């Protein structure tokens, strides 16, 4: 099983995992009135109880365009399903043309300078996702 540390927690990476009994364990009866009982799994039995499918979490990408004089700046914000900022990168496309890809800050944001010709065009901000999170995108019109 592969793990990744995330905000003080260690979580399994997305994938399908077997849930198995250990080959041996000590059972501790409730209340402490009885002694512990050592248990050993029969080697010919199947220790797998079932499977756990760990999915990638979802993300939400939003964007805003700010005009200052004749210059435009777009800001992308990515929030993961658990409310934490996104990690990884965001790509900005103006129409079909890729403008740039930027790494997200620790706050889950990235800023893009837009060309003057951006006015009236569709801007798409595409979050590619990461090991634990699916990607997402936002589309907006530059006004």
Tab-separated table of N, CA and C in Angstrom:
chain	number	residue	atom	x	y	z
A	1	UNK	N	0.852	-1.172	0.000
A	1	UNK	CA	0.000	0.000	0.000
A	1	UNK	C	0.898	1.235	0.000
A	2	UNK	N	0.613	2.152	-0.871
A	2	UNK	CA	1.382	3.380	-0.965
A	2	UNK	C	0.667	4.483	-0.198
A	3	UNK	N	1.435	5.337	0.468
A	3	UNK	CA	0.859	6.389	1.287
A	3	UNK	C	1.422	7.742	0.904
A	4	UNK	N	0.675	8.794	1.245
A	4	UNK	CA	1.144	10.164	1.072
A	4	UNK	C	0.691	10.966	2.284
A	5	UNK	N	1.596	11.796	2.792
A	5	UNK	CA	1.262	12.665	3.911
A	5	UNK	C	0.466	13.846	3.385
A	6	UNK	N	-0.633	14.170	4.071
A	6	UNK	CA	-1.515	15.242	3.625
A	6	UNK	C	-2.032	15.992	4.839
A	7	UNK	N	-1.519	17.204	5.060
A	7	UNK	CA	-2.027	18.039	6.133
A	7	UNK	C	-1.987	17.378	7.504
A	8	UNK	N	-0.911	16.682	7.841
A	8	UNK	CA	-0.799	16.046	9.148
A	8	UNK	C	-1.346	14.630	9.179
A	9	UNK	N	-1.964	14.172	8.095
A	9	UNK	CA	-2.502	12.818	8.022
A	9	UNK	C	-1.728	12.032	6.975
A	10	UNK	N	-1.686	10.728	7.155
A	10	UNK	CA	-1.124	9.862	6.137
A	10	UNK	C	-2.291	9.104	5.525
A	11	UNK	N	-2.439	9.248	4.215
A	11	UNK	CA	-3.574	8.633	3.523
A	11	UNK	C	-3.065	7.694	2.447
A	12	UNK	N	-3.835	6.636	2.140
A	12	UNK	CA	-3.419	5.745	1.056
A	12	UNK	C	-3.637	6.432	-0.292
A	13	UNK	N	-2.785	6.139	-1.237
A	13	UNK	CA	-2.953	6.658	-2.586
A	13	UNK	C	-4.174	5.995	-3.227
A	14	UNK	N	-4.805	6.644	-4.184
A	14	UNK	CA	-5.958	6.029	-4.847
A	14	UNK	C	-5.597	4.668	-5.434
A	15	UNK	N	-6.513	3.736	-5.313
A	15	UNK	CA	-6.306	2.387	-5.824
A	15	UNK	C	-7.179	1.397	-5.076
A	16	UNK	N	-7.073	0.136	-5.443
A	16	UNK	CA	-7.850	-0.937	-4.831
A	16	UNK	C	-6.954	-1.707	-3.861
A	17	UNK	N	-7.397	-1.823	-2.622
A	17	UNK	CA	-6.595	-2.469	-1.582
A	17	UNK	C	-7.378	-3.621	-0.942
A	18	UNK	N	-6.648	-4.729	-0.653
A	18	UNK	CA	-7.250	-5.845	0.069
A	18	UNK	C	-7.305	-5.522	1.559
A	19	UNK	N	-8.402	-5.931	2.197
A	19	UNK	CA	-8.521	-5.844	3.655
A	19	UNK	C	-8.341	-7.264	4.162
A	20	UNK	N	-7.271	-7.483	4.905
A	20	UNK	CA	-6.903	-8.838	5.317
A	20	UNK	C	-6.771	-8.960	6.824
A	21	UNK	N	-7.017	-10.166	7.304
A	21	UNK	CA	-6.733	-10.490	8.697
A	21	UNK	C	-5.231	-10.725	8.836
A	22	UNK	N	-4.653	-10.371	9.975
A	22	UNK	CA	-3.242	-10.696	10.183
A	22	UNK	C	-3.080	-12.204	10.407
A	23	UNK	N	-1.891	-12.723	10.188
A	23	UNK	CA	-1.636	-14.158	10.367
A	23	UNK	C	-1.831	-14.565	11.832
A	24	UNK	N	-1.557	-13.647	12.753
A	24	UNK	CA	-1.792	-13.921	14.171
A	24	UNK	C	-2.077	-12.610	14.891
A	25	UNK	N	-2.822	-12.694	15.988
A	25	UNK	CA	-3.162	-11.511	16.775
A	25	UNK	C	-3.622	-11.953	18.152
A	26	UNK	N	-3.627	-11.009	19.103
A	26	UNK	CA	-4.144	-11.269	20.443
A	26	UNK	C	-5.491	-10.590	20.586
A	27	UNK	N	-6.488	-11.351	21.010
A	27	UNK	CA	-7.816	-10.797	21.245
A	27	UNK	C	-7.898	-10.419	22.724
A	28	UNK	N	-8.301	-9.179	22.996
A	28	UNK	CA	-8.426	-8.701	24.365
A	28	UNK	C	-9.921	-8.568	24.696
A	29	UNK	N	-10.460	-9.476	25.499
A	29	UNK	CA	-11.886	-9.399	25.842
A	29	UNK	C	-12.202	-8.083	26.565
A	30	UNK	N	-13.395	-7.551	26.321
A	30	UNK	CA	-13.818	-6.312	26.954
A	30	UNK	C	-13.912	-6.472	28.466
A	31	UNK	N	-13.628	-5.421	29.158
A	31	UNK	CA	-13.778	-5.423	30.607
A	31	UNK	C	-12.562	-5.926	31.356
A	32	UNK	N	-11.669	-6.590	30.677
A	32	UNK	CA	-10.449	-7.067	31.310
A	32	UNK	C	-10.654	-8.192	32.313
A	33	UNK	N	-11.839	-8.812	32.320
A	33	UNK	CA	-12.094	-9.899	33.261
A	33	UNK	C	-11.458	-11.209	32.822
A	34	UNK	N	-11.259	-11.358	31.535
A	34	UNK	CA	-10.661	-12.576	31.006
A	34	UNK	C	-9.279	-12.251	30.446
A	35	UNK	N	-8.387	-13.225	30.436
A	35	UNK	CA	-7.058	-12.973	29.869
A	35	UNK	C	-7.143	-12.857	28.339
A	36	UNK	N	-6.099	-12.284	27.744
A	36	UNK	CA	-6.060	-12.185	26.283
A	36	UNK	C	-5.959	-13.576	25.678
A	37	UNK	N	-6.440	-13.699	24.462
A	37	UNK	CA	-6.442	-14.987	23.765
A	37	UNK	C	-5.609	-14.825	22.496
A	38	UNK	N	-4.576	-15.654	22.350
A	38	UNK	CA	-3.754	-15.622	21.144
A	38	UNK	C	-4.483	-16.364	20.033
A	39	UNK	N	-4.589	-15.739	18.872
A	39	UNK	CA	-5.284	-16.324	17.731
A	39	UNK	C	-4.314	-16.451	16.567
A	40	UNK	N	-4.433	-17.535	15.825
A	40	UNK	CA	-3.604	-17.785	14.653
A	40	UNK	C	-4.533	-18.167	13.510
A	41	UNK	N	-4.348	-17.534	12.367
A	41	UNK	CA	-5.170	-17.815	11.200
A	41	UNK	C	-4.751	-19.145	10.594
A	42	UNK	N	-5.711	-19.966	10.236
A	42	UNK	CA	-5.445	-21.249	9.581
A	42	UNK	C	-4.737	-20.941	8.258
A	43	UNK	N	-3.535	-21.484	8.047
A	43	UNK	CA	-2.774	-21.169	6.837
A	43	UNK	C	-3.506	-21.525	5.540
A	44	UNK	N	-4.447	-22.467	5.604
A	44	UNK	CA	-5.155	-22.858	4.384
A	44	UNK	C	-6.361	-21.954	4.094
A	45	UNK	N	-6.681	-21.032	5.016
A	45	UNK	CA	-7.838	-20.160	4.799
A	45	UNK	C	-7.433	-18.874	4.072
A	46	UNK	N	-8.409	-18.205	3.502
A	46	UNK	CA	-8.179	-16.951	2.786
A	46	UNK	C	-8.272	-15.797	3.788
A	47	UNK	N	-7.196	-15.046	3.992
A	47	UNK	CA	-7.231	-13.971	4.985
A	47	UNK	C	-7.932	-12.693	4.492
A	48	UNK	N	-8.279	-12.638	3.203
A	48	UNK	CA	-8.866	-11.421	2.646
A	48	UNK	C	-10.352	-11.338	2.992
A	49	UNK	N	-10.714	-10.260	3.705
A	49	UNK	CA	-12.109	-10.037	4.104
A	49	UNK	C	-12.892	-9.296	3.023
A	50	UNK	N	-12.212	-8.491	2.262
A	50	UNK	CA	-12.860	-7.685	1.232
A	50	UNK	C	-11.849	-6.730	0.636
A	51	UNK	N	-12.362	-5.758	-0.124
A	51	UNK	CA	-11.479	-4.782	-0.746
A	51	UNK	C	-11.983	-3.378	-0.475
A	52	UNK	N	-11.043	-2.449	-0.465
A	52	UNK	CA	-11.345	-1.042	-0.263
A	52	UNK	C	-10.855	-0.279	-1.492
A	53	UNK	N	-11.769	0.455	-2.126
A	53	UNK	CA	-11.403	1.249	-3.296
A	53	UNK	C	-11.248	2.700	-2.856
A	54	UNK	N	-10.015	3.193	-2.849
A	54	UNK	CA	-9.732	4.576	-2.473
A	54	UNK	C	-9.774	5.419	-3.747
A	55	UNK	N	-10.693	6.383	-3.782
A	55	UNK	CA	-10.880	7.239	-4.950
A	55	UNK	C	-10.124	8.546	-4.789
A	56	UNK	N	-9.824	9.188	-5.922
A	56	UNK	CA	-9.263	10.531	-5.875
A	56	UNK	C	-10.370	11.482	-5.424
A	57	UNK	N	-9.999	12.499	-4.684
A	57	UNK	CA	-10.973	13.505	-4.288
A	57	UNK	C	-11.241	14.459	-5.446
A	58	UNK	N	-12.359	15.143	-5.388
A	58	UNK	CA	-12.712	16.104	-6.426
A	58	UNK	C	-12.049	17.447	-6.137
A	59	UNK	N	-12.080	18.316	-7.124
A	59	UNK	CA	-11.568	19.669	-6.953
A	59	UNK	C	-12.531	20.644	-7.608
A	60	UNK	N	-12.385	21.890	-7.242
A	60	UNK	CA	-13.190	22.952	-7.836
A	60	UNK	C	-12.243	24.087	-8.231
A	61	UNK	N	-12.317	24.485	-9.490
A	61	UNK	CA	-11.495	25.589	-9.977
A	61	UNK	C	-12.405	26.774	-10.269
A	62	UNK	N	-12.012	27.930	-9.790
A	62	UNK	CA	-12.753	29.154	-10.089
A	62	UNK	C	-11.756	30.189	-10.589
A	63	UNK	N	-12.281	31.217	-11.237
A	63	UNK	CA	-11.398	32.234	-11.771
A	63	UNK	C	-12.045	33.601	-11.783
A	64	UNK	N	-11.212	34.605	-11.870
A	64	UNK	CA	-11.674	35.987	-11.965
A	64	UNK	C	-10.671	36.745	-12.816
A	65	UNK	N	-11.185	37.720	-13.576
A	65	UNK	CA	-10.325	38.574	-14.382
A	65	UNK	C	-10.455	39.994	-13.866
A	66	UNK	N	-9.312	40.626	-13.634
A	66	UNK	CA	-9.283	42.003	-13.143
A	66	UNK	C	-8.624	42.865	-14.218
A	67	UNK	N	-9.253	44.017	-14.516
A	67	UNK	CA	-8.690	44.950	-15.485
A	67	UNK	C	-8.123	46.145	-14.728
A	68	UNK	N	-6.863	46.453	-15.013
A	68	UNK	CA	-6.217	47.610	-14.408
A	68	UNK	C	-5.653	48.442	-15.551
A	69	UNK	N	-6.337	49.551	-15.848
A	69	UNK	CA	-5.962	50.346	-17.017
A	69	UNK	C	-6.311	49.558	-18.264
A	70	UNK	N	-5.304	49.253	-19.080
A	70	UNK	CA	-5.533	48.462	-20.288
A	70	UNK	C	-5.026	47.030	-20.126
A	71	UNK	N	-4.582	46.682	-18.915
A	71	UNK	CA	-4.018	45.360	-18.665
A	71	UNK	C	-5.024	44.468	-17.943
A	72	UNK	N	-4.992	43.175	-18.300
A	72	UNK	CA	-5.857	42.183	-17.673
A	72	UNK	C	-5.000	41.168	-16.916
A	73	UNK	N	-5.481	40.776	-15.750
A	73	UNK	CA	-4.849	39.701	-14.982
A	73	UNK	C	-5.933	38.714	-14.592
A	74	UNK	N	-5.654	37.426	-14.806
A	74	UNK	CA	-6.587	36.375	-14.405
A	74	UNK	C	-6.033	35.672	-13.174
A	75	UNK	N	-6.915	35.367	-12.246
A	75	UNK	CA	-6.516	34.639	-11.038
A	75	UNK	C	-7.323	33.350	-10.970
A	76	UNK	N	-6.609	32.228	-10.873
A	76	UNK	CA	-7.234	30.916	-10.710
A	76	UNK	C	-7.131	30.517	-9.245
A	77	UNK	N	-8.207	29.922	-8.728
A	77	UNK	CA	-8.214	29.397	-7.359
A	77	UNK	C	-8.702	27.963	-7.406
A	78	UNK	N	-7.950	27.061	-6.774
A	78	UNK	CA	-8.316	25.645	-6.747
A	78	UNK	C	-8.510	25.209	-5.303
A	79	UNK	N	-9.662	24.581	-5.038
A	79	UNK	CA	-9.967	24.035	-3.717
A	79	UNK	C	-10.277	22.557	-3.892
A	80	UNK	N	-9.648	21.737	-3.064
A	80	UNK	CA	-9.901	20.299	-3.103
A	80	UNK	C	-11.142	19.951	-2.289
A	81	UNK	N	-11.654	18.766	-2.503
A	81	UNK	CA	-12.882	18.296	-1.864
A	81	UNK	C	-12.861	18.470	-0.349
A	82	UNK	N	-11.739	18.268	0.260
A	82	UNK	CA	-11.643	18.345	1.716
A	82	UNK	C	-11.445	19.782	2.206
A	83	UNK	N	-11.530	20.761	1.290
A	83	UNK	CA	-11.429	22.167	1.669
A	83	UNK	C	-10.024	22.722	1.681
A	84	UNK	N	-9.042	21.888	1.395
A	84	UNK	CA	-7.657	22.357	1.372
A	84	UNK	C	-7.339	22.969	0.011
A	85	UNK	N	-6.359	23.877	-0.050
A	85	UNK	CA	-5.969	24.453	-1.337
A	85	UNK	C	-5.406	23.379	-2.265
A	86	UNK	N	-5.588	23.573	-3.561
A	86	UNK	CA	-5.035	22.643	-4.531
A	86	UNK	C	-3.521	22.705	-4.571
A	87	UNK	N	-2.921	21.631	-5.053
A	87	UNK	CA	-1.474	21.585	-5.288
A	87	UNK	C	-1.270	21.184	-6.734
A	88	UNK	N	-0.117	21.503	-7.287
A	88	UNK	CA	0.141	21.176	-8.682
A	88	UNK	C	0.119	22.430	-9.525
A	89	UNK	N	-0.452	22.333	-10.722
A	89	UNK	CA	-0.403	23.473	-11.631
A	89	UNK	C	-1.735	23.732	-12.320
A	90	UNK	N	-1.865	24.942	-12.842
A	90	UNK	CA	-3.026	25.383	-13.603
A	90	UNK	C	-2.521	25.911	-14.939
A	91	UNK	N	-3.257	25.587	-16.004
A	91	UNK	CA	-2.945	26.091	-17.339
A	91	UNK	C	-4.041	27.054	-17.761
A	92	UNK	N	-3.639	28.190	-18.333
A	92	UNK	CA	-4.592	29.186	-18.835
A	92	UNK	C	-4.614	29.117	-20.350
A	93	UNK	N	-5.845	29.024	-20.909
A	93	UNK	CA	-6.020	29.027	-22.360
A	93	UNK	C	-6.933	30.178	-22.736
A	94	UNK	N	-6.543	30.909	-23.744
A	94	UNK	CA	-7.359	31.991	-24.279
A	94	UNK	C	-7.842	31.504	-25.640
A	95	UNK	N	-9.139	31.180	-25.721
A	95	UNK	CA	-9.632	30.484	-26.902
A	95	UNK	C	-8.970	29.123	-26.938
A	96	UNK	N	-8.319	28.793	-28.044
A	96	UNK	CA	-7.617	27.504	-28.166
A	96	UNK	C	-6.126	27.620	-27.876
A	97	UNK	N	-5.653	28.851	-27.666
A	97	UNK	CA	-4.225	29.093	-27.463
A	97	UNK	C	-3.844	28.976	-25.990
A	98	UNK	N	-2.848	28.153	-25.705
A	98	UNK	CA	-2.333	28.030	-24.340
A	98	UNK	C	-1.440	29.234	-24.048
A	99	UNK	N	-1.780	29.956	-22.974
A	99	UNK	CA	-0.995	31.131	-22.577
A	99	UNK	C	0.190	30.745	-21.708
A	100	UNK	N	-0.099	29.973	-20.650
A	100	UNK	CA	0.964	29.595	-19.709
A	100	UNK	C	0.443	28.546	-18.740
A	101	UNK	N	1.371	27.863	-18.095
A	101	UNK	CA	1.066	26.974	-16.973
A	101	UNK	C	1.823	27.505	-15.774
A	102	UNK	N	1.145	27.549	-14.635
A	102	UNK	CA	1.771	28.072	-13.419
A	102	UNK	C	1.524	27.111	-12.268
A	103	UNK	N	2.522	27.010	-11.391
A	103	UNK	CA	2.358	26.240	-10.169
A	103	UNK	C	1.449	27.005	-9.211
A	104	UNK	N	0.598	26.290	-8.520
A	104	UNK	CA	-0.269	26.920	-7.531
A	104	UNK	C	0.535	27.330	-6.308
A	105	UNK	N	0.158	28.448	-5.708
A	105	UNK	CA	0.779	28.891	-4.460
A	105	UNK	C	0.281	27.992	-3.330
A	106	UNK	N	0.809	28.187	-2.134
A	106	UNK	CA	0.351	27.402	-0.972
A	106	UNK	C	-1.109	27.689	-0.643
A	107	UNK	N	-1.644	28.802	-1.142
A	107	UNK	CA	-3.056	29.139	-0.948
A	107	UNK	C	-3.931	28.569	-2.064
A	108	UNK	N	-3.320	27.862	-3.030
A	108	UNK	CA	-4.076	27.261	-4.126
A	108	UNK	C	-4.437	28.240	-5.231
A	109	UNK	N	-3.627	29.298	-5.409
A	109	UNK	CA	-3.924	30.302	-6.440
A	109	UNK	C	-2.756	30.442	-7.420
A	110	UNK	N	-3.091	30.946	-8.602
A	110	UNK	CA	-2.082	31.273	-9.611
A	110	UNK	C	-2.598	32.468	-10.400
A	111	UNK	N	-1.700	33.370	-10.788
A	111	UNK	CA	-2.080	34.569	-11.540
A	111	UNK	C	-1.455	34.529	-12.926
A	112	UNK	N	-2.224	35.013	-13.909
A	112	UNK	CA	-1.781	35.040	-15.301
A	112	UNK	C	-1.986	36.430	-15.879
A	113	UNK	N	-0.953	36.965	-16.521
A	113	UNK	CA	-1.098	38.229	-17.247
A	113	UNK	C	-1.696	37.890	-18.613
A	114	UNK	N	-2.745	38.622	-18.987
A	114	UNK	CA	-3.413	38.369	-20.256
A	114	UNK	C	-3.042	39.435	-21.272
A	115	UNK	N	-3.009	39.076	-22.548
A	115	UNK	CA	-2.704	40.079	-23.567
A	115	UNK	C	-3.863	41.071	-23.723
A	116	UNK	N	-3.579	42.220	-24.278
A	116	UNK	CA	-4.612	43.247	-24.488
A	116	UNK	C	-5.738	42.717	-25.368
A	117	UNK	N	-5.398	41.831	-26.286
A	117	UNK	CA	-6.387	41.274	-27.212
A	117	UNK	C	-7.322	40.266	-26.542
A	118	UNK	N	-7.201	40.071	-25.229
A	118	UNK	CA	-8.013	39.082	-24.523
A	118	UNK	C	-9.472	39.512	-24.384
A	119	UNK	N	-9.724	40.790	-24.470
A	119	UNK	CA	-11.084	41.310	-24.250
A	119	UNK	C	-12.087	40.623	-25.181
A	120	UNK	N	-13.170	40.124	-24.562
A	120	UNK	CA	-14.244	39.478	-25.312
A	120	UNK	C	-14.013	38.008	-25.600
A	121	UNK	N	-12.841	37.487	-25.253
A	121	UNK	CA	-12.536	36.081	-25.543
A	121	UNK	C	-12.808	35.189	-24.337
A	122	UNK	N	-12.928	33.893	-24.628
A	122	UNK	CA	-13.157	32.890	-23.586
A	122	UNK	C	-11.814	32.488	-22.972
A	123	UNK	N	-11.725	32.553	-21.655
A	123	UNK	CA	-10.543	32.131	-20.908
A	123	UNK	C	-10.902	30.854	-20.160
A	124	UNK	N	-10.075	29.832	-20.317
A	124	UNK	CA	-10.285	28.575	-19.605
A	124	UNK	C	-9.095	28.338	-18.685
A	125	UNK	N	-9.381	28.074	-17.419
A	125	UNK	CA	-8.358	27.769	-16.421
A	125	UNK	C	-8.476	26.282	-16.101
A	126	UNK	N	-7.424	25.528	-16.365
A	126	UNK	CA	-7.473	24.067	-16.266
A	126	UNK	C	-6.509	23.591	-15.178
A	127	UNK	N	-7.081	22.987	-14.138
A	127	UNK	CA	-6.281	22.381	-13.067
A	127	UNK	C	-6.048	20.932	-13.453
A	128	UNK	N	-4.792	20.517	-13.510
A	128	UNK	CA	-4.455	19.170	-13.969
A	128	UNK	C	-4.635	18.098	-12.903
A	129	UNK	N	-4.839	18.482	-11.658
A	129	UNK	CA	-4.970	17.502	-10.581
A	129	UNK	C	-3.609	17.100	-10.048
A	130	UNK	N	-3.619	16.201	-9.072
A	130	UNK	CA	-2.376	15.671	-8.524
A	130	UNK	C	-2.586	14.214	-8.144
A	131	UNK	N	-1.677	13.661	-7.401
A	131	UNK	CA	-1.733	12.245	-7.043
A	131	UNK	C	-3.037	11.860	-6.347
A	132	UNK	N	-3.580	12.765	-5.526
A	132	UNK	CA	-4.770	12.460	-4.723
A	132	UNK	C	-6.043	13.140	-5.220
A	133	UNK	N	-5.925	14.013	-6.227
A	133	UNK	CA	-7.045	14.872	-6.600
A	133	UNK	C	-7.270	14.883	-8.107
A	134	UNK	N	-8.542	14.753	-8.519
A	134	UNK	CA	-8.903	14.888	-9.932
A	134	UNK	C	-8.811	16.350	-10.360
A	135	UNK	N	-8.592	16.563	-11.628
A	135	UNK	CA	-8.537	17.908	-12.167
A	135	UNK	C	-9.922	18.513	-12.315
A	136	UNK	N	-9.932	19.817	-12.610
A	136	UNK	CA	-11.178	20.545	-12.850
A	136	UNK	C	-10.842	21.771	-13.672
A	137	UNK	N	-11.883	22.470	-14.157
A	137	UNK	CA	-11.614	23.672	-14.951
A	137	UNK	C	-12.724	24.690	-14.760
A	138	UNK	N	-12.387	25.913	-15.099
A	138	UNK	CA	-13.343	27.018	-15.053
A	138	UNK	C	-13.214	27.778	-16.361
A	139	UNK	N	-14.358	28.202	-16.903
A	139	UNK	CA	-14.357	29.007	-18.125
A	139	UNK	C	-15.040	30.335	-17.831
A	140	UNK	N	-14.457	31.419	-18.338
A	140	UNK	CA	-15.058	32.726	-18.149
A	140	UNK	C	-14.753	33.610	-19.356
A	141	UNK	N	-15.528	34.646	-19.512
A	141	UNK	CA	-15.369	35.594	-20.616
A	141	UNK	C	-14.602	36.800	-20.094
A	142	UNK	N	-13.586	37.235	-20.833
A	142	UNK	CA	-12.817	38.416	-20.451
A	142	UNK	C	-13.604	39.641	-20.881
A	143	UNK	N	-13.976	40.488	-19.918
A	143	UNK	CA	-14.802	41.669	-20.220
A	143	UNK	C	-13.990	42.947	-20.150
